[in-house]
Amino acid sequence: MKEHLQKVTGLDVYQASISPVGDVTYFLARRGSEKLVGSVGAGKIVGQKVGSLGGKDVIVAPTDAANAAAIRSALPWTAPKCLGLATSVGLGDRLGLATPGHIRAVRGTGLAPILAQQSIREMTRTVRKPQQVMDCATWGVLQEGFRDGFGSDADHVQKLEDLDAVVAAGFTMFTIDPGPHVVNDADRLDPTALKQRYQAMDFSGLETTADALRSCYAGKEFKLAGGSSVSFDETELLRAAIKYGGAVAHVVKAFRKLKSMAGRPFELEASVDETESVTSPAEHYFFAAELKRLGVTWVSMAPRLVGRFEKGVDYIGDLNEFRRSFAQHVAVMRTLGPYKISIHSGSDKFSVYPIIAELTGGLVHLKTAGTSWLEAVRAVARIDPALFREIYDFARGRYETDKASYHVSADIAKVPPASALSDKQLPDVLDDFHTRQVLHVTFGSVLTADDGKRFRNRFYAALQRDEEVHYAALVKHIGRHVAPFARNR
Ligand SMILES: [Zn+2]
């Protein structure tokens, strides 16, 4: 089939994409750096007739939004679905080019991949729209002929109005981030100040009163699965309520809005991972128990875990302390759930993966994004060293500015200028702690410099010219992420 298709269309056809359904066969192909979708027989896509095969018209069409929707409708496995409690890995693809590499990394591991995943913040920084994120995942899935099913995650949605565009784009999971409603200061208030703040709280969003909420928790002990427990004295309850009460109310609002507008099955994740203050197991209990009382259902939750989950590097902290604390979070999850514990900034946290995999028994979602960007940069270092040097020096200059909204601690003095490195050394600088963080947080600046004219277009061109180099880098690096969680080890 492939040879015949190539002959008729003059295109490079992706063998794995050839998908018969009824009397139509769809396929994905490329011409240079351009991807095209085709059909043999009159299918749902709209394009040009370029010839015929076995008495049927052969159509070649652009990979635009309308044809992506047509492919999702014709081949339902190219559309995202709800994944439930399946062990899952989120593979953010900021460029829209990584999905084939991501699929090859997870295929056969038993993990369910989330292939369309981008936060509103990342979309702003990469100048992409939710629909593009979704469509790129669809084309990647078609290219690889990946029929096992995949999820989608509208990540870190903070404003309720941002839900409109991601719902319209067909996302199936929504990560609600009530971070701006978390009162980090609560950790530092003394008992008198806590009382005042508590009395001044607005309880309407929690559909309760100060007294009623207090009597639900204060002075109570709650047994957890596995035999441990969490308890609240008066002060601990006030602190938990002040810290997370507004956040609970916000998640409730988002859930209800989704329910009224989605009109189809959807999943919700609640994440407070980007807050400054660590979520204690008791606070996790309060947050989850309140969501439950208010009728929210969720598939995963991301507490702010102990230690430092910095971008693009391994966990920084005491592994014994992590294990102790994480075990309690898991106990809360098993008591009030089950749901998955979602590990945000999950890229490159190799030292804690075995602990997480063991304690959750698979009730886990590992969320990554930046690490795939870094693998794209590594691929560019191999494909176009000169371009890499320019980007690298530019990123060095941007780091101090761009790091503001990230948890990073790289020392720019430890990142030598490109002129100090040989071409052979370039891909390996991506293994250095400091260089990784510098290249990680500057992705938006790199992609948008001079409206994309400076680097973006050449960056895409390099990866598209030699896509197998990009995929190979992803398979190797993402493979290390999924291995500790894989069921068929
Ligand atoms: Zn996050």
Tab-separated table of C-alpha atoms and ligand atoms in Angstrom:
chain	number	residue	atom	x	y	z
A	1	MET	CA	0.000	0.000	0.000
A	2	LYS	CA	2.727	2.426	1.033
A	3	GLU	CA	4.649	2.089	-2.231
A	4	HIS	CA	1.507	2.597	-4.299
A	5	LEU	CA	0.556	5.641	-2.260
A	6	GLN	CA	4.013	7.161	-2.625
A	7	LYS	CA	3.907	6.619	-6.347
A	8	VAL	CA	0.513	8.252	-6.771
A	9	THR	CA	1.107	11.158	-4.385
A	10	GLY	CA	4.826	11.753	-4.759
A	11	LEU	CA	4.985	12.043	-0.950
A	12	ASP	CA	6.842	10.201	1.812
A	13	VAL	CA	4.062	8.214	3.445
A	14	TYR	CA	4.301	7.183	7.096
A	15	GLN	CA	3.766	3.434	7.052
A	16	ALA	CA	2.232	3.282	10.544
A	17	SER	CA	-0.340	5.943	9.687
A	18	ILE	CA	-2.081	3.930	6.966
A	19	SER	CA	-5.512	3.340	8.476
A	20	PRO	CA	-8.383	1.683	6.650
A	21	VAL	CA	-11.859	2.397	7.995
A	22	GLY	CA	-14.865	1.163	6.011
A	23	ASP	CA	-13.989	1.689	2.364
A	24	VAL	CA	-11.702	4.673	2.984
A	25	THR	CA	-8.014	4.511	3.902
A	26	TYR	CA	-6.392	7.484	5.610
A	27	PHE	CA	-2.673	8.219	5.828
A	28	LEU	CA	-0.179	10.870	6.829
A	29	ALA	CA	2.712	11.889	4.628
A	30	ARG	CA	5.401	14.506	4.306
A	31	ARG	CA	6.903	16.621	1.583
A	32	GLY	CA	10.043	18.292	2.864
A	33	SER	CA	9.109	19.744	6.222
A	34	GLU	CA	5.405	19.890	5.395
A	35	LYS	CA	2.974	17.252	6.659
A	36	LEU	CA	-0.084	16.327	4.647
A	37	VAL	CA	-3.023	14.069	5.322
A	38	GLY	CA	-4.500	11.901	2.638
A	39	SER	CA	-7.258	9.469	1.870
A	40	VAL	CA	-7.943	6.773	-0.644
A	41	GLY	CA	-11.642	7.033	-1.345
A	42	ALA	CA	-13.885	9.971	-0.537
A	43	GLY	CA	-13.360	10.396	3.193
A	44	LYS	CA	-14.054	13.218	5.559
A	45	ILE	CA	-10.970	15.310	4.803
A	46	VAL	CA	-11.106	18.165	2.320
A	47	GLY	CA	-8.250	18.497	-0.192
A	48	GLN	CA	-7.126	17.918	-3.754
A	49	LYS	CA	-7.495	14.823	-5.885
A	50	VAL	CA	-4.005	13.823	-7.004
A	51	GLY	CA	-4.710	10.518	-8.709
A	52	SER	CA	-6.463	7.232	-8.209
A	53	LEU	CA	-5.729	3.845	-6.744
A	54	GLY	CA	-7.785	0.690	-7.222
A	55	GLY	CA	-10.537	2.759	-8.812
A	56	LYS	CA	-10.728	5.184	-5.885
A	57	ASP	CA	-9.746	8.836	-5.762
A	58	VAL	CA	-6.573	9.654	-3.837
A	59	ILE	CA	-6.981	12.928	-1.961
A	60	VAL	CA	-4.159	14.956	-0.399
A	61	ALA	CA	-5.068	17.675	2.075
A	62	PRO	CA	-3.444	20.182	4.435
A	63	THR	CA	-3.018	19.267	8.109
A	64	ASP	CA	-5.225	22.147	9.187
A	65	ALA	CA	-7.751	22.390	12.012
A	66	ALA	CA	-10.739	21.331	9.898
A	67	ASN	CA	-8.973	18.216	8.657
A	68	ALA	CA	-7.731	17.409	12.174
A	69	ALA	CA	-11.350	17.472	13.343
A	70	ALA	CA	-12.312	15.295	10.369
A	71	ILE	CA	-9.617	12.745	11.235
A	72	ARG	CA	-10.726	12.652	14.886
A	73	SER	CA	-14.232	11.946	13.727
A	74	ALA	CA	-13.188	9.281	11.198
A	75	LEU	CA	-10.556	7.637	13.437
A	76	PRO	CA	-11.715	8.050	17.048
A	77	TRP	CA	-8.362	6.826	18.423
A	78	THR	CA	-6.822	10.100	17.208
A	79	ALA	CA	-9.043	12.001	19.670
A	80	PRO	CA	-8.215	12.208	23.378
A	81	LYS	CA	-10.251	10.357	25.950
A	82	CYS	CA	-10.675	10.222	29.707
A	83	LEU	CA	-8.071	7.931	31.274
A	84	GLY	CA	-9.617	7.352	34.684
A	85	LEU	CA	-7.249	5.932	37.276
A	86	ALA	CA	-4.832	4.399	34.784
A	87	THR	CA	-1.210	5.097	35.668
A	88	SER	CA	-0.413	7.986	33.390
A	89	VAL	CA	2.362	10.218	32.203
A	90	GLY	CA	1.823	13.762	30.960
A	91	LEU	CA	4.080	14.646	28.058
A	92	GLY	CA	3.823	18.324	27.311
A	93	ASP	CA	4.874	19.181	23.777
A	94	ARG	CA	5.523	22.901	23.578
A	95	LEU	CA	6.589	22.729	19.942
A	96	GLY	CA	3.890	20.432	18.607
A	97	LEU	CA	6.562	18.161	17.125
A	98	ALA	CA	7.282	15.704	19.929
A	99	THR	CA	4.251	13.387	19.942
A	100	PRO	CA	5.762	10.632	17.762
A	101	GLY	CA	8.794	10.481	20.085
A	102	HIS	CA	6.541	10.499	23.138
A	103	ILE	CA	4.476	7.621	21.761
A	104	ARG	CA	7.559	5.545	21.041
A	105	ALA	CA	8.765	6.158	24.617
A	106	VAL	CA	5.535	4.942	26.282
A	107	ARG	CA	4.327	2.289	23.853
A	108	GLY	CA	4.311	-1.107	25.503
A	109	THR	CA	5.000	0.206	29.019
A	110	GLY	CA	1.391	-0.068	30.197
A	111	LEU	CA	1.321	3.659	30.955
A	112	ALA	CA	-1.395	5.850	29.510
A	113	PRO	CA	0.091	8.942	27.872
A	114	ILE	CA	-1.348	12.432	27.962
A	115	LEU	CA	-0.156	13.793	24.647
A	116	ALA	CA	-2.020	17.090	24.360
A	117	GLN	CA	-0.903	18.960	27.431
A	118	GLN	CA	-0.096	22.600	27.779
A	119	SER	CA	-0.732	25.218	30.411
A	120	ILE	CA	-2.253	28.560	29.604
A	121	ARG	CA	1.062	30.119	30.630
A	122	GLU	CA	3.015	27.934	28.199
A	123	MET	CA	0.574	28.707	25.399
A	124	THR	CA	1.081	32.402	26.013
A	125	ARG	CA	4.842	31.990	26.011
A	126	THR	CA	4.930	29.851	22.876
A	127	VAL	CA	2.172	31.795	21.092
A	128	ARG	CA	0.063	28.696	20.589
A	129	LYS	CA	-3.662	28.162	20.863
A	130	PRO	CA	-5.411	25.243	22.594
A	131	GLN	CA	-6.686	23.960	19.257
A	132	GLN	CA	-3.160	23.798	17.833
A	133	VAL	CA	-1.982	21.827	20.852
A	134	MET	CA	-4.816	19.354	20.336
A	135	ASP	CA	-4.339	19.104	16.565
A	136	CYS	CA	-0.585	18.476	16.831
A	137	ALA	CA	-1.314	15.556	19.157
A	138	THR	CA	-3.842	14.166	16.660
A	139	TRP	CA	-1.330	14.304	13.789
A	140	GLY	CA	1.390	12.704	15.897
A	141	VAL	CA	-0.957	9.898	16.923
A	142	LEU	CA	-1.923	9.318	13.289
A	143	GLN	CA	1.720	9.360	12.194
A	144	GLU	CA	2.552	6.578	14.635
A	145	GLY	CA	-0.755	4.719	14.204
A	146	PHE	CA	-1.134	4.735	17.993
A	147	ARG	CA	-4.482	3.121	18.732
A	148	ASP	CA	-4.111	2.499	22.487
A	149	GLY	CA	-5.760	5.776	23.497
A	150	PHE	CA	-4.353	8.947	24.987
A	151	GLY	CA	-5.399	11.752	27.281
A	152	SER	CA	-5.314	15.536	27.083
A	153	ASP	CA	-4.670	18.038	29.835
A	154	ALA	CA	-5.496	21.729	29.835
A	155	ASP	CA	-2.827	22.343	32.419
A	156	HIS	CA	-2.743	24.999	35.137
A	157	VAL	CA	-5.973	26.756	34.315
A	158	GLN	CA	-6.266	29.557	36.849
A	159	LYS	CA	-9.004	31.783	35.451
A	160	LEU	CA	-12.460	30.386	34.905
A	161	GLU	CA	-12.784	32.265	31.605
A	162	ASP	CA	-9.783	30.353	30.250
A	163	LEU	CA	-11.888	27.190	30.387
A	164	ASP	CA	-13.939	28.300	27.375
A	165	ALA	CA	-11.156	27.915	24.813
A	166	VAL	CA	-9.807	24.622	26.181
A	167	VAL	CA	-13.277	23.076	26.356
A	168	ALA	CA	-13.929	24.200	22.782
A	169	ALA	CA	-10.636	22.643	21.673
A	170	GLY	CA	-11.823	19.258	22.933
A	171	PHE	CA	-9.641	18.824	26.025
A	172	THR	CA	-10.798	15.985	28.260
A	173	MET	CA	-8.924	16.793	31.471
A	174	PHE	CA	-8.641	20.159	33.125
A	175	THR	CA	-6.027	20.939	35.730
A	176	ILE	CA	-7.531	23.592	37.916
A	177	ASP	CA	-4.871	25.620	39.671
A	178	PRO	CA	-6.366	27.701	42.471
A	179	GLY	CA	-2.868	28.920	43.386
A	180	PRO	CA	-3.775	32.632	43.531
A	181	HIS	CA	-6.442	31.748	46.124
A	182	VAL	CA	-4.022	29.884	48.395
A	183	VAL	CA	-3.000	31.997	51.382
A	184	ASN	CA	0.670	31.071	51.847
A	185	ASP	CA	0.933	33.518	54.753
A	186	ALA	CA	-1.220	31.245	56.874
A	187	ASP	CA	1.939	29.322	57.774
A	188	ARG	CA	3.291	32.368	59.557
A	189	LEU	CA	0.219	33.696	61.398
A	190	ASP	CA	0.062	33.360	65.177
A	191	PRO	CA	-3.089	31.953	66.856
A	192	THR	CA	-4.614	35.406	67.436
A	193	ALA	CA	-4.073	36.494	63.859
A	194	LEU	CA	-5.419	33.145	62.643
A	195	LYS	CA	-8.642	33.678	64.610
A	196	GLN	CA	-9.120	37.129	63.136
A	197	ARG	CA	-8.452	35.967	59.592
A	198	TYR	CA	-10.790	33.025	60.025
A	199	GLN	CA	-13.678	35.165	61.265
A	200	ALA	CA	-13.161	37.538	58.331
A	201	MET	CA	-13.249	34.702	55.756
A	202	ASP	CA	-15.998	34.486	53.175
A	203	PHE	CA	-17.649	31.113	53.767
A	204	SER	CA	-20.249	31.412	51.015
A	205	GLY	CA	-18.073	29.632	48.444
A	206	LEU	CA	-17.724	26.760	50.903
A	207	GLU	CA	-21.487	26.784	51.537
A	208	THR	CA	-20.969	26.626	55.271
A	209	THR	CA	-20.343	28.876	58.272
A	210	ALA	CA	-17.300	29.537	60.435
A	211	ASP	CA	-18.767	27.543	63.313
A	212	ALA	CA	-19.976	24.636	61.210
A	213	LEU	CA	-16.648	24.225	59.459
A	214	ARG	CA	-14.752	24.433	62.734
A	215	SER	CA	-16.877	21.752	64.347
A	216	CYS	CA	-16.263	19.399	61.399
A	217	TYR	CA	-12.517	19.310	62.009
A	218	ALA	CA	-11.251	21.002	65.163
A	219	GLY	CA	-10.317	18.525	67.878
A	220	LYS	CA	-10.981	15.591	65.555
A	221	GLU	CA	-8.817	12.753	64.433
A	222	PHE	CA	-9.365	11.051	61.084
A	223	LYS	CA	-8.171	7.489	60.573
A	224	LEU	CA	-6.398	6.870	57.307
A	225	ALA	CA	-6.088	3.774	55.176
A	226	GLY	CA	-3.079	1.809	56.378
A	227	GLY	CA	-3.539	2.693	60.036
A	228	SER	CA	-2.132	6.204	60.409
A	229	SER	CA	-4.273	9.278	60.987
A	230	VAL	CA	-4.433	13.036	60.657
A	231	SER	CA	-5.830	15.342	63.300
A	232	PHE	CA	-6.617	18.994	63.701
A	233	ASP	CA	-6.418	21.071	66.826
A	234	GLU	CA	-8.127	24.453	66.708
A	235	THR	CA	-5.056	26.252	65.362
A	236	GLU	CA	-4.359	23.635	62.697
A	237	LEU	CA	-7.930	23.793	61.440
A	238	LEU	CA	-7.862	27.595	61.251
A	239	ARG	CA	-4.588	27.456	59.357
A	240	ALA	CA	-5.816	24.829	56.882
A	241	ALA	CA	-9.082	26.705	56.310
A	242	ILE	CA	-7.398	30.056	55.760
A	243	LYS	CA	-4.722	28.584	53.543
A	244	TYR	CA	-6.957	26.424	51.340
A	245	GLY	CA	-10.559	27.619	51.882
A	246	GLY	CA	-10.488	30.056	48.961
A	247	ALA	CA	-8.760	27.460	46.817
A	248	VAL	CA	-11.465	24.876	47.558
A	249	ALA	CA	-14.167	27.402	46.633
A	250	HIS	CA	-12.383	28.185	43.372
A	251	VAL	CA	-12.075	24.509	42.376
A	252	VAL	CA	-15.780	24.030	43.163
A	253	LYS	CA	-16.659	26.920	40.842
A	254	ALA	CA	-14.442	25.562	38.076
A	255	PHE	CA	-15.916	22.060	38.435
A	256	ARG	CA	-19.462	23.363	38.217
A	257	LYS	CA	-18.642	25.518	35.235
A	258	LEU	CA	-17.071	22.526	33.462
A	259	LYS	CA	-20.060	20.385	34.265
A	260	SER	CA	-22.460	22.909	32.818
A	261	MET	CA	-20.471	23.628	29.668
A	262	ALA	CA	-18.594	20.471	28.701
A	263	GLY	CA	-21.629	18.384	27.806
A	264	ARG	CA	-19.401	15.306	27.633
A	265	PRO	CA	-17.322	13.256	30.059
A	266	PHE	CA	-14.390	15.170	31.493
A	267	GLU	CA	-11.820	14.812	34.245
A	268	LEU	CA	-10.501	17.311	36.724
A	269	GLU	CA	-7.185	17.615	38.462
A	270	ALA	CA	-6.689	20.016	41.348
A	271	SER	CA	-3.164	21.352	41.714
A	272	VAL	CA	-1.566	23.536	44.320
A	273	ASP	CA	1.971	22.460	43.469
A	274	GLU	CA	3.168	25.909	42.485
A	275	THR	CA	2.394	27.531	45.801
A	276	GLU	CA	5.214	28.576	48.035
A	277	SER	CA	3.924	26.756	51.093
A	278	VAL	CA	4.199	22.960	51.416
A	279	THR	CA	0.894	21.042	51.711
A	280	SER	CA	0.905	19.003	54.920
A	281	PRO	CA	-0.920	15.657	54.850
A	282	ALA	CA	-3.585	17.145	57.169
A	283	GLU	CA	-4.058	20.069	54.791
A	284	HIS	CA	-4.311	17.652	51.893
A	285	TYR	CA	-7.015	15.859	53.893
A	286	PHE	CA	-8.881	19.115	54.524
A	287	PHE	CA	-8.652	20.176	50.871
A	288	ALA	CA	-9.866	16.810	49.546
A	289	ALA	CA	-12.561	16.319	52.189
A	290	GLU	CA	-13.985	19.769	51.489
A	291	LEU	CA	-14.019	19.209	47.729
A	292	LYS	CA	-15.824	15.947	48.354
A	293	ARG	CA	-18.378	17.551	50.663
A	294	LEU	CA	-19.104	20.112	47.936
A	295	GLY	CA	-19.713	17.453	45.302
A	296	VAL	CA	-16.524	17.753	43.261
A	297	THR	CA	-15.156	14.621	41.646
A	298	TRP	CA	-11.557	14.591	40.502
A	299	VAL	CA	-9.160	12.129	38.964
A	300	SER	CA	-5.907	13.494	40.330
A	301	MET	CA	-4.527	15.939	42.821
A	302	ALA	CA	-1.170	17.665	43.059
A	303	PRO	CA	-0.257	18.728	46.569
A	304	ARG	CA	2.802	20.882	47.041
A	305	LEU	CA	5.172	18.150	48.183
A	306	VAL	CA	8.074	18.503	50.552
A	307	GLY	CA	11.491	19.305	49.090
A	308	ARG	CA	12.375	21.155	45.928
A	309	PHE	CA	10.890	20.158	42.577
A	310	GLU	CA	12.988	22.464	40.459
A	311	LYS	CA	12.617	22.629	36.716
A	312	GLY	CA	14.483	20.125	34.596
A	313	VAL	CA	16.652	18.631	37.338
A	314	ASP	CA	16.480	15.884	39.932
A	315	TYR	CA	14.682	16.185	43.270
A	316	ILE	CA	16.483	18.310	45.826
A	317	GLY	CA	15.834	17.262	49.404
A	318	ASP	CA	16.022	14.485	51.952
A	319	LEU	CA	14.747	11.243	50.423
A	320	ASN	CA	13.774	9.765	53.796
A	321	GLU	CA	11.744	12.818	54.662
A	322	PHE	CA	10.142	12.672	51.218
A	323	ARG	CA	9.193	9.027	51.667
A	324	ARG	CA	7.688	9.615	55.101
A	325	SER	CA	5.632	12.589	53.987
A	326	PHE	CA	4.626	11.099	50.645
A	327	ALA	CA	3.399	7.912	52.350
A	328	GLN	CA	0.967	10.044	54.341
A	329	HIS	CA	-0.265	11.852	51.231
A	330	VAL	CA	-0.887	8.460	49.664
A	331	ALA	CA	-2.806	7.370	52.775
A	332	VAL	CA	-5.020	10.473	52.502
A	333	MET	CA	-5.553	9.720	48.802
A	334	ARG	CA	-6.543	6.110	49.518
A	335	THR	CA	-8.921	7.225	52.275
A	336	LEU	CA	-10.744	9.973	50.422
A	337	GLY	CA	-10.220	8.646	46.894
A	338	PRO	CA	-8.891	6.742	45.296
A	339	TYR	CA	-7.536	9.312	42.901
A	340	LYS	CA	-4.090	9.743	41.458
A	341	ILE	CA	-1.366	11.769	43.097
A	342	SER	CA	-0.144	14.052	40.374
A	343	ILE	CA	3.563	14.815	40.363
A	344	HIS	CA	4.085	18.216	38.790
A	345	SER	CA	7.466	19.462	37.661
A	346	GLY	CA	7.866	15.705	37.315
A	347	SER	CA	10.649	16.017	34.748
A	348	ASP	CA	13.955	14.450	35.711
A	349	LYS	CA	13.056	13.547	39.322
A	350	PHE	CA	14.815	10.207	38.940
A	351	SER	CA	15.713	9.753	42.601
A	352	VAL	CA	12.103	9.888	43.818
A	353	TYR	CA	10.411	7.895	41.026
A	354	PRO	CA	11.042	4.510	42.692
A	355	ILE	CA	9.555	5.795	45.974
A	356	ILE	CA	6.535	7.261	44.206
A	357	ALA	CA	5.956	4.150	42.104
A	358	GLU	CA	6.198	1.872	45.133
A	359	LEU	CA	3.989	3.858	47.496
A	360	THR	CA	1.230	4.790	45.056
A	361	GLY	CA	0.966	1.316	43.562
A	362	GLY	CA	0.273	2.967	40.229
A	363	LEU	CA	-2.236	5.584	41.428
A	364	VAL	CA	-0.034	8.292	40.024
A	365	HIS	CA	0.168	10.787	37.231
A	366	LEU	CA	3.652	11.974	36.318
A	367	LYS	CA	3.537	15.352	34.617
A	368	THR	CA	6.418	16.541	32.453
A	369	ALA	CA	6.880	19.204	29.814
A	370	GLY	CA	10.131	21.119	30.036
A	371	THR	CA	12.259	18.035	29.731
A	372	SER	CA	10.912	17.441	26.220
A	373	TRP	CA	11.794	20.993	25.262
A	374	LEU	CA	15.332	20.300	26.461
A	375	GLU	CA	15.496	17.176	24.314
A	376	ALA	CA	14.436	19.250	21.320
A	377	VAL	CA	17.260	21.647	22.130
A	378	ARG	CA	19.638	18.684	22.400
A	379	ALA	CA	18.462	17.469	18.989
A	380	VAL	CA	19.161	20.924	17.539
A	381	ALA	CA	22.662	20.780	19.041
A	382	ARG	CA	23.186	17.663	16.913
A	383	ILE	CA	21.397	18.811	13.762
A	384	ASP	CA	22.470	22.456	13.598
A	385	PRO	CA	25.316	23.256	16.028
A	386	ALA	CA	25.614	26.859	14.826
A	387	LEU	CA	21.955	27.575	15.592
A	388	PHE	CA	22.317	25.895	18.963
A	389	ARG	CA	25.241	28.161	19.838
A	390	GLU	CA	23.200	31.261	19.083
A	391	ILE	CA	20.260	30.031	21.154
A	392	TYR	CA	22.501	28.972	24.006
A	393	ASP	CA	24.216	32.349	24.300
A	394	PHE	CA	20.888	34.150	23.984
A	395	ALA	CA	19.443	31.982	26.786
A	396	ARG	CA	22.426	32.791	28.999
A	397	GLY	CA	21.624	36.453	28.566
A	398	ARG	CA	17.924	35.956	29.341
A	399	TYR	CA	18.209	33.695	32.376
A	400	GLU	CA	18.240	36.240	35.178
A	401	THR	CA	15.081	37.857	33.784
A	402	ASP	CA	13.193	34.747	32.717
A	403	LYS	CA	13.739	32.718	35.871
A	404	ALA	CA	11.371	34.924	37.881
A	405	SER	CA	8.273	32.720	37.662
A	406	TYR	CA	10.128	29.411	38.086
A	407	HIS	CA	11.550	27.281	40.858
A	408	VAL	CA	15.183	27.162	39.777
A	409	SER	CA	18.564	27.744	41.369
A	410	ALA	CA	21.058	27.588	38.484
A	411	ASP	CA	24.147	29.734	38.764
A	412	ILE	CA	24.745	31.500	35.454
A	413	ALA	CA	28.451	31.781	36.285
A	414	LYS	CA	28.628	27.998	35.904
A	415	VAL	CA	27.319	28.106	32.331
A	416	PRO	CA	30.272	28.821	30.017
A	417	PRO	CA	29.749	30.787	26.793
A	418	ALA	CA	29.287	28.764	23.616
A	419	SER	CA	32.695	29.865	22.363
A	420	ALA	CA	34.275	27.782	25.132
A	421	LEU	CA	32.659	24.569	23.825
A	422	SER	CA	33.485	22.331	20.872
A	423	ASP	CA	30.671	21.121	18.597
A	424	LYS	CA	31.129	17.636	20.015
A	425	GLN	CA	30.492	18.894	23.538
A	426	LEU	CA	27.265	20.710	22.668
A	427	PRO	CA	24.650	17.935	23.082
A	428	ASP	CA	26.214	16.942	26.416
A	429	VAL	CA	25.863	20.376	28.001
A	430	LEU	CA	22.182	19.384	28.202
A	431	ASP	CA	23.220	17.040	31.014
A	432	ASP	CA	24.513	19.849	33.194
A	433	PHE	CA	22.302	21.072	36.055
A	434	HIS	CA	22.908	24.774	35.484
A	435	THR	CA	22.700	24.682	31.708
A	436	ARG	CA	19.453	22.678	31.842
A	437	GLN	CA	17.732	25.254	33.982
A	438	VAL	CA	19.022	28.157	31.897
A	439	LEU	CA	17.706	26.562	28.700
A	440	HIS	CA	14.526	25.429	30.442
A	441	VAL	CA	13.157	28.740	31.670
A	442	THR	CA	14.103	30.728	28.576
A	443	PHE	CA	12.048	28.682	26.098
A	444	GLY	CA	9.450	31.418	25.661
A	445	SER	CA	12.040	34.084	24.966
A	446	VAL	CA	13.858	31.835	22.521
A	447	LEU	CA	10.697	30.958	20.606
A	448	THR	CA	9.340	34.490	20.442
A	449	ALA	CA	12.565	36.499	19.844
A	450	ASP	CA	11.900	38.910	16.963
A	451	ASP	CA	8.429	37.420	16.540
A	452	GLY	CA	9.963	34.027	15.906
A	453	LYS	CA	12.157	35.237	13.088
A	454	ARG	CA	15.335	35.033	15.149
A	455	PHE	CA	15.202	31.393	16.285
A	456	ARG	CA	11.752	29.861	16.104
A	457	ASN	CA	11.551	29.288	12.382
A	458	ARG	CA	15.055	27.876	12.134
A	459	PHE	CA	14.493	25.773	15.246
A	460	TYR	CA	11.390	24.207	13.728
A	461	ALA	CA	13.107	23.792	10.376
A	462	ALA	CA	16.008	21.899	11.975
A	463	LEU	CA	13.736	19.514	13.867
A	464	GLN	CA	11.508	18.972	10.857
A	465	ARG	CA	14.458	18.347	8.587
A	466	ASP	CA	15.766	15.566	10.809
A	467	GLU	CA	12.787	14.442	12.874
A	468	GLU	CA	14.255	11.031	13.720
A	469	VAL	CA	17.086	12.699	15.676
A	470	HIS	CA	14.463	14.516	17.738
A	471	TYR	CA	12.412	11.361	18.312
A	472	ALA	CA	15.481	9.338	19.282
A	473	ALA	CA	16.454	11.915	21.921
A	474	LEU	CA	12.910	11.814	23.345
A	475	VAL	CA	12.705	8.024	23.379
A	476	LYS	CA	15.924	7.803	25.339
A	477	HIS	CA	15.176	10.514	27.877
A	478	ILE	CA	11.423	10.018	28.377
A	479	GLY	CA	12.114	6.300	28.521
A	480	ARG	CA	14.059	6.906	31.735
A	481	HIS	CA	11.004	8.698	33.152
A	482	VAL	CA	8.500	5.991	32.413
A	483	ALA	CA	10.628	2.934	33.232
A	484	PRO	CA	10.176	3.120	37.040
A	485	PHE	CA	6.381	3.244	36.573
A	486	ALA	CA	6.046	0.716	33.770
A	487	ARG	CA	3.933	-2.322	34.512
A	488	ASN	CA	5.700	-4.666	32.116
A	489	ARG	CA	9.125	-4.173	33.581
B	1	ZN	ZN	2.463	22.279	37.912
